[in-house]
């Protein structure tokens, strides 16, 4: 009897798990199947039906649910406006948590707990729409909008001290571009950054990076403030360019070199389509 009860519970839980995969589009059908599952369970416990009958009936109800899922998929079911808003909010919260963790504002344990809850809710909303082409298109659009808010591969402002993600040694973006002091993120912005090529292997010297700021604070005033910051940090004056400013100079690593190598630092600031971007690169050539 213990084995029978275990089998019954397993089958019933499986049925209800399947039922949760189909939402409002087939509400009446699901409610009906759920009631039938409950009745079948009650009949079995009351010994009105045999184990074989119980299994056969659950198999049939499972078939009906699978048919409902297929119908949902083929019908082009879409997320509701409320579901879309909630998922985008959660996706933005996911990136915000990453930025806070990278900035040392929350511990790894806190980050893991909070981000697990956020992603669990996202998956819970999305699960019933797996296989729907319409919902898949909506998801791609949501991801695109999230990417526009967080263009960099890493959420947050790059560290002035400490290790970059996946680095094993202490590093700073101050290593690139002859910056004498850290730069500040503009208020009211989301920050993210991407690292470019390195010199000397995977964990070698960072030769290029990009910092992005988006949101209401990514405006002309923020561009001008960042220009002043770069000029203060380098001791150089930036020149006007399309959508922003540009600066190039021979950096301090070229000093007193016997091999004649010149290291050039280039800095560019652009504000375009609501994204404030700061790009830095160190390059070298053989002319002196």
mmCIF file with all atom_site columns, N, CA, C and O in Angstrom, residues 224-251:
data_model
loop_
_atom_site.group_PDB
_atom_site.id
_atom_site.type_symbol
_atom_site.label_atom_id
_atom_site.label_alt_id
_atom_site.label_comp_id
_atom_site.label_asym_id
_atom_site.label_entity_id
_atom_site.label_seq_id
_atom_site.pdbx_PDB_ins_code
_atom_site.Cartn_x
_atom_site.Cartn_y
_atom_site.Cartn_z
_atom_site.occupancy
_atom_site.B_iso_or_equiv
_atom_site.pdbx_formal_charge
_atom_site.auth_seq_id
_atom_site.auth_comp_id
_atom_site.auth_asym_id
_atom_site.auth_atom_id
_atom_site.pdbx_PDB_model_num
ATOM 1   N N  . UNK A 1 224 ? 29.258 66.526 -20.554 1.00 0.00 ? 224 UNK A N  1
ATOM 2   C CA . UNK A 1 224 ? 30.192 67.617 -20.266 1.00 0.00 ? 224 UNK A CA 1
ATOM 3   C C  . UNK A 1 224 ? 30.932 67.369 -18.947 1.00 0.00 ? 224 UNK A C  1
ATOM 4   O O  . UNK A 1 224 ? 32.132 67.657 -18.833 1.00 0.00 ? 224 UNK A O  1
ATOM 5   N N  . UNK A 1 225 ? 30.228 66.829 -17.962 1.00 0.00 ? 225 UNK A N  1
ATOM 6   C CA . UNK A 1 225 ? 30.882 66.526 -16.692 1.00 0.00 ? 225 UNK A CA 1
ATOM 7   C C  . UNK A 1 225 ? 31.941 65.444 -16.867 1.00 0.00 ? 225 UNK A C  1
ATOM 8   O O  . UNK A 1 225 ? 33.046 65.535 -16.302 1.00 0.00 ? 225 UNK A O  1
ATOM 9   N N  . UNK A 1 226 ? 31.630 64.416 -17.670 1.00 0.00 ? 226 UNK A N  1
ATOM 10  C CA . UNK A 1 226 ? 32.596 63.352 -17.909 1.00 0.00 ? 226 UNK A CA 1
ATOM 11  C C  . UNK A 1 226 ? 33.805 63.879 -18.678 1.00 0.00 ? 226 UNK A C  1
ATOM 12  O O  . UNK A 1 226 ? 34.944 63.468 -18.426 1.00 0.00 ? 226 UNK A O  1
ATOM 13  N N  . UNK A 1 227 ? 33.556 64.791 -19.610 1.00 0.00 ? 227 UNK A N  1
ATOM 14  C CA . UNK A 1 227 ? 34.684 65.420 -20.328 1.00 0.00 ? 227 UNK A CA 1
ATOM 15  C C  . UNK A 1 227 ? 35.625 66.111 -19.346 1.00 0.00 ? 227 UNK A C  1
ATOM 16  O O  . UNK A 1 227 ? 36.856 65.954 -19.429 1.00 0.00 ? 227 UNK A O  1
ATOM 17  N N  . UNK A 1 228 ? 35.041 66.869 -18.431 1.00 0.00 ? 228 UNK A N  1
ATOM 18  C CA . UNK A 1 228 ? 35.877 67.559 -17.456 1.00 0.00 ? 228 UNK A CA 1
ATOM 19  C C  . UNK A 1 228 ? 36.644 66.576 -16.570 1.00 0.00 ? 228 UNK A C  1
ATOM 20  O O  . UNK A 1 228 ? 37.804 66.817 -16.213 1.00 0.00 ? 228 UNK A O  1
ATOM 21  N N  . UNK A 1 229 ? 35.998 65.471 -16.237 1.00 0.00 ? 229 UNK A N  1
ATOM 22  C CA . UNK A 1 229 ? 36.669 64.448 -15.435 1.00 0.00 ? 229 UNK A CA 1
ATOM 23  C C  . UNK A 1 229 ? 37.867 63.864 -16.177 1.00 0.00 ? 229 UNK A C  1
ATOM 24  O O  . UNK A 1 229 ? 38.946 63.688 -15.598 1.00 0.00 ? 229 UNK A O  1
ATOM 25  N N  . UNK A 1 230 ? 37.673 63.526 -17.449 1.00 0.00 ? 230 UNK A N  1
ATOM 26  C CA . UNK A 1 230 ? 38.764 62.945 -18.244 1.00 0.00 ? 230 UNK A CA 1
ATOM 27  C C  . UNK A 1 230 ? 39.911 63.940 -18.385 1.00 0.00 ? 230 UNK A C  1
ATOM 28  O O  . UNK A 1 230 ? 41.088 63.576 -18.262 1.00 0.00 ? 230 UNK A O  1
ATOM 29  N N  . UNK A 1 231 ? 39.575 65.197 -18.632 1.00 0.00 ? 231 UNK A N  1
ATOM 30  C CA . UNK A 1 231 ? 40.623 66.219 -18.773 1.00 0.00 ? 231 UNK A CA 1
ATOM 31  C C  . UNK A 1 231 ? 41.391 66.385 -17.465 1.00 0.00 ? 231 UNK A C  1
ATOM 32  O O  . UNK A 1 231 ? 42.620 66.532 -17.473 1.00 0.00 ? 231 UNK A O  1
ATOM 33  N N  . UNK A 1 232 ? 40.691 66.332 -16.341 1.00 0.00 ? 232 UNK A N  1
ATOM 34  C CA . UNK A 1 232 ? 41.362 66.440 -15.042 1.00 0.00 ? 232 UNK A CA 1
ATOM 35  C C  . UNK A 1 232 ? 42.241 65.222 -14.774 1.00 0.00 ? 232 UNK A C  1
ATOM 36  O O  . UNK A 1 232 ? 43.356 65.346 -14.258 1.00 0.00 ? 232 UNK A O  1
ATOM 37  N N  . UNK A 1 233 ? 41.728 64.021 -15.152 1.00 0.00 ? 233 UNK A N  1
ATOM 38  C CA . UNK A 1 233 ? 42.457 62.783 -14.868 1.00 0.00 ? 233 UNK A CA 1
ATOM 39  C C  . UNK A 1 233 ? 43.667 62.593 -15.760 1.00 0.00 ? 233 UNK A C  1
ATOM 40  O O  . UNK A 1 233 ? 44.627 61.910 -15.384 1.00 0.00 ? 233 UNK A O  1
ATOM 41  N N  . UNK A 1 234 ? 43.656 63.201 -16.976 1.00 0.00 ? 234 UNK A N  1
ATOM 42  C CA . UNK A 1 234 ? 44.774 63.041 -17.912 1.00 0.00 ? 234 UNK A CA 1
ATOM 43  C C  . UNK A 1 234 ? 45.662 64.277 -17.987 1.00 0.00 ? 234 UNK A C  1
ATOM 44  O O  . UNK A 1 234 ? 46.806 64.192 -18.439 1.00 0.00 ? 234 UNK A O  1
ATOM 45  N N  . UNK A 1 235 ? 45.128 65.421 -17.578 1.00 0.00 ? 235 UNK A N  1
ATOM 46  C CA . UNK A 1 235 ? 45.872 66.671 -17.735 1.00 0.00 ? 235 UNK A CA 1
ATOM 47  C C  . UNK A 1 235 ? 45.884 67.169 -19.157 1.00 0.00 ? 235 UNK A C  1
ATOM 48  O O  . UNK A 1 235 ? 46.689 68.019 -19.522 1.00 0.00 ? 235 UNK A O  1
ATOM 49  N N  . UNK A 1 236 ? 44.970 66.635 -20.001 1.00 0.00 ? 236 UNK A N  1
ATOM 50  C CA . UNK A 1 236 ? 44.907 67.009 -21.413 1.00 0.00 ? 236 UNK A CA 1
ATOM 51  C C  . UNK A 1 236 ? 43.534 67.610 -21.727 1.00 0.00 ? 236 UNK A C  1
ATOM 52  O O  . UNK A 1 236 ? 42.571 67.418 -20.983 1.00 0.00 ? 236 UNK A O  1
ATOM 53  N N  . UNK A 1 237 ? 43.469 68.333 -22.843 1.00 0.00 ? 237 UNK A N  1
ATOM 54  C CA . UNK A 1 237 ? 42.213 68.940 -23.279 1.00 0.00 ? 237 UNK A CA 1
ATOM 55  C C  . UNK A 1 237 ? 41.609 68.128 -24.415 1.00 0.00 ? 237 UNK A C  1
ATOM 56  O O  . UNK A 1 237 ? 42.280 67.851 -25.411 1.00 0.00 ? 237 UNK A O  1
ATOM 57  N N  . UNK A 1 238 ? 40.352 67.749 -24.278 1.00 0.00 ? 238 UNK A N  1
ATOM 58  C CA . UNK A 1 238 ? 39.677 66.973 -25.308 1.00 0.00 ? 238 UNK A CA 1
ATOM 59  C C  . UNK A 1 238 ? 39.193 67.891 -26.431 1.00 0.00 ? 238 UNK A C  1
ATOM 60  O O  . UNK A 1 238 ? 38.891 69.066 -26.207 1.00 0.00 ? 238 UNK A O  1
ATOM 61  N N  . UNK A 1 239 ? 39.132 67.332 -27.634 1.00 0.00 ? 239 UNK A N  1
ATOM 62  C CA . UNK A 1 239 ? 38.655 68.073 -28.794 1.00 0.00 ? 239 UNK A CA 1
ATOM 63  C C  . UNK A 1 239 ? 37.242 67.619 -29.151 1.00 0.00 ? 239 UNK A C  1
ATOM 64  O O  . UNK A 1 239 ? 36.863 66.482 -28.938 1.00 0.00 ? 239 UNK A O  1
ATOM 65  N N  . UNK A 1 240 ? 36.487 68.527 -29.717 1.00 0.00 ? 240 UNK A N  1
ATOM 66  C CA . UNK A 1 240 ? 35.116 68.238 -30.114 1.00 0.00 ? 240 UNK A CA 1
ATOM 67  C C  . UNK A 1 240 ? 35.110 67.255 -31.280 1.00 0.00 ? 240 UNK A C  1
ATOM 68  O O  . UNK A 1 240 ? 35.949 67.320 -32.175 1.00 0.00 ? 240 UNK A O  1
ATOM 69  N N  . UNK A 1 241 ? 34.177 66.315 -31.266 1.00 0.00 ? 241 UNK A N  1
ATOM 70  C CA . UNK A 1 241 ? 34.002 65.361 -32.366 1.00 0.00 ? 241 UNK A CA 1
ATOM 71  C C  . UNK A 1 241 ? 32.511 65.116 -32.538 1.00 0.00 ? 241 UNK A C  1
ATOM 72  O O  . UNK A 1 241 ? 31.687 65.645 -31.786 1.00 0.00 ? 241 UNK A O  1
ATOM 73  N N  . UNK A 1 242 ? 32.164 64.312 -33.518 1.00 0.00 ? 242 UNK A N  1
ATOM 74  C CA . UNK A 1 242 ? 30.755 64.012 -33.747 1.00 0.00 ? 242 UNK A CA 1
ATOM 75  C C  . UNK A 1 242 ? 30.165 63.304 -32.525 1.00 0.00 ? 242 UNK A C  1
ATOM 76  O O  . UNK A 1 242 ? 30.696 62.310 -32.045 1.00 0.00 ? 242 UNK A O  1
ATOM 77  N N  . UNK A 1 243 ? 29.089 63.844 -31.998 1.00 0.00 ? 243 UNK A N  1
ATOM 78  C CA . UNK A 1 243 ? 28.364 63.293 -30.850 1.00 0.00 ? 243 UNK A CA 1
ATOM 79  C C  . UNK A 1 243 ? 29.154 63.335 -29.548 1.00 0.00 ? 243 UNK A C  1
ATOM 80  O O  . UNK A 1 243 ? 28.777 62.680 -28.580 1.00 0.00 ? 243 UNK A O  1
ATOM 81  N N  . UNK A 1 244 ? 30.306 64.067 -29.510 1.00 0.00 ? 244 UNK A N  1
ATOM 82  C CA . UNK A 1 244 ? 31.040 64.077 -28.257 1.00 0.00 ? 244 UNK A CA 1
ATOM 83  C C  . UNK A 1 244 ? 32.417 64.701 -28.342 1.00 0.00 ? 244 UNK A C  1
ATOM 84  O O  . UNK A 1 244 ? 32.607 65.764 -28.961 1.00 0.00 ? 244 UNK A O  1
ATOM 85  N N  . UNK A 1 245 ? 33.408 63.988 -27.758 1.00 0.00 ? 245 UNK A N  1
ATOM 86  C CA . UNK A 1 245 ? 34.772 64.520 -27.660 1.00 0.00 ? 245 UNK A CA 1
ATOM 87  C C  . UNK A 1 245 ? 35.789 63.413 -27.921 1.00 0.00 ? 245 UNK A C  1
ATOM 88  O O  . UNK A 1 245 ? 35.488 62.228 -27.787 1.00 0.00 ? 245 UNK A O  1
ATOM 89  N N  . UNK A 1 246 ? 37.027 63.855 -28.261 1.00 0.00 ? 246 UNK A N  1
ATOM 90  C CA . UNK A 1 246 ? 38.082 62.908 -28.614 1.00 0.00 ? 246 UNK A CA 1
ATOM 91  C C  . UNK A 1 246 ? 39.420 63.421 -28.085 1.00 0.00 ? 246 UNK A C  1
ATOM 92  O O  . UNK A 1 246 ? 39.663 64.631 -28.025 1.00 0.00 ? 246 UNK A O  1
ATOM 93  N N  . UNK A 1 247 ? 40.290 62.490 -27.685 1.00 0.00 ? 247 UNK A N  1
ATOM 94  C CA . UNK A 1 247 ? 41.613 62.848 -27.166 1.00 0.00 ? 247 UNK A CA 1
ATOM 95  C C  . UNK A 1 247 ? 42.605 61.751 -27.522 1.00 0.00 ? 247 UNK A C  1
ATOM 96  O O  . UNK A 1 247 ? 42.297 60.563 -27.394 1.00 0.00 ? 247 UNK A O  1
ATOM 97  N N  . UNK A 1 248 ? 43.791 62.141 -27.989 1.00 0.00 ? 248 UNK A N  1
ATOM 98  C CA . UNK A 1 248 ? 44.860 61.177 -28.272 1.00 0.00 ? 248 UNK A CA 1
ATOM 99  C C  . UNK A 1 248 ? 46.193 61.811 -27.879 1.00 0.00 ? 248 UNK A C  1
ATOM 100 O O  . UNK A 1 248 ? 46.467 62.957 -28.186 1.00 0.00 ? 248 UNK A O  1
ATOM 101 N N  . UNK A 1 249 ? 47.030 61.028 -27.204 1.00 0.00 ? 249 UNK A N  1
ATOM 102 C CA . UNK A 1 249 ? 48.344 61.537 -26.808 1.00 0.00 ? 249 UNK A CA 1
ATOM 103 C C  . UNK A 1 249 ? 49.279 60.370 -26.521 1.00 0.00 ? 249 UNK A C  1
ATOM 104 O O  . UNK A 1 249 ? 48.847 59.240 -26.296 1.00 0.00 ? 249 UNK A O  1
ATOM 105 N N  . UNK A 1 250 ? 50.584 60.648 -26.536 1.00 0.00 ? 250 UNK A N  1
ATOM 106 C CA . UNK A 1 250 ? 51.593 59.658 -26.188 1.00 0.00 ? 250 UNK A CA 1
ATOM 107 C C  . UNK A 1 250 ? 51.617 59.542 -24.671 1.00 0.00 ? 250 UNK A C  1
ATOM 108 O O  . UNK A 1 250 ? 51.836 60.527 -23.970 1.00 0.00 ? 250 UNK A O  1
ATOM 109 N N  . UNK A 1 251 ? 51.400 58.326 -24.152 1.00 0.00 ? 251 UNK A N  1
ATOM 110 C CA . UNK A 1 251 ? 51.264 58.207 -22.701 1.00 0.00 ? 251 UNK A CA 1
ATOM 111 C C  . UNK A 1 251 ? 52.612 57.969 -22.027 1.00 0.00 ? 251 UNK A C  1
ATOM 112 O O  . UNK A 1 251 ? 53.655 57.836 -22.668 1.00 0.00 ? 251 UNK A O  1
#
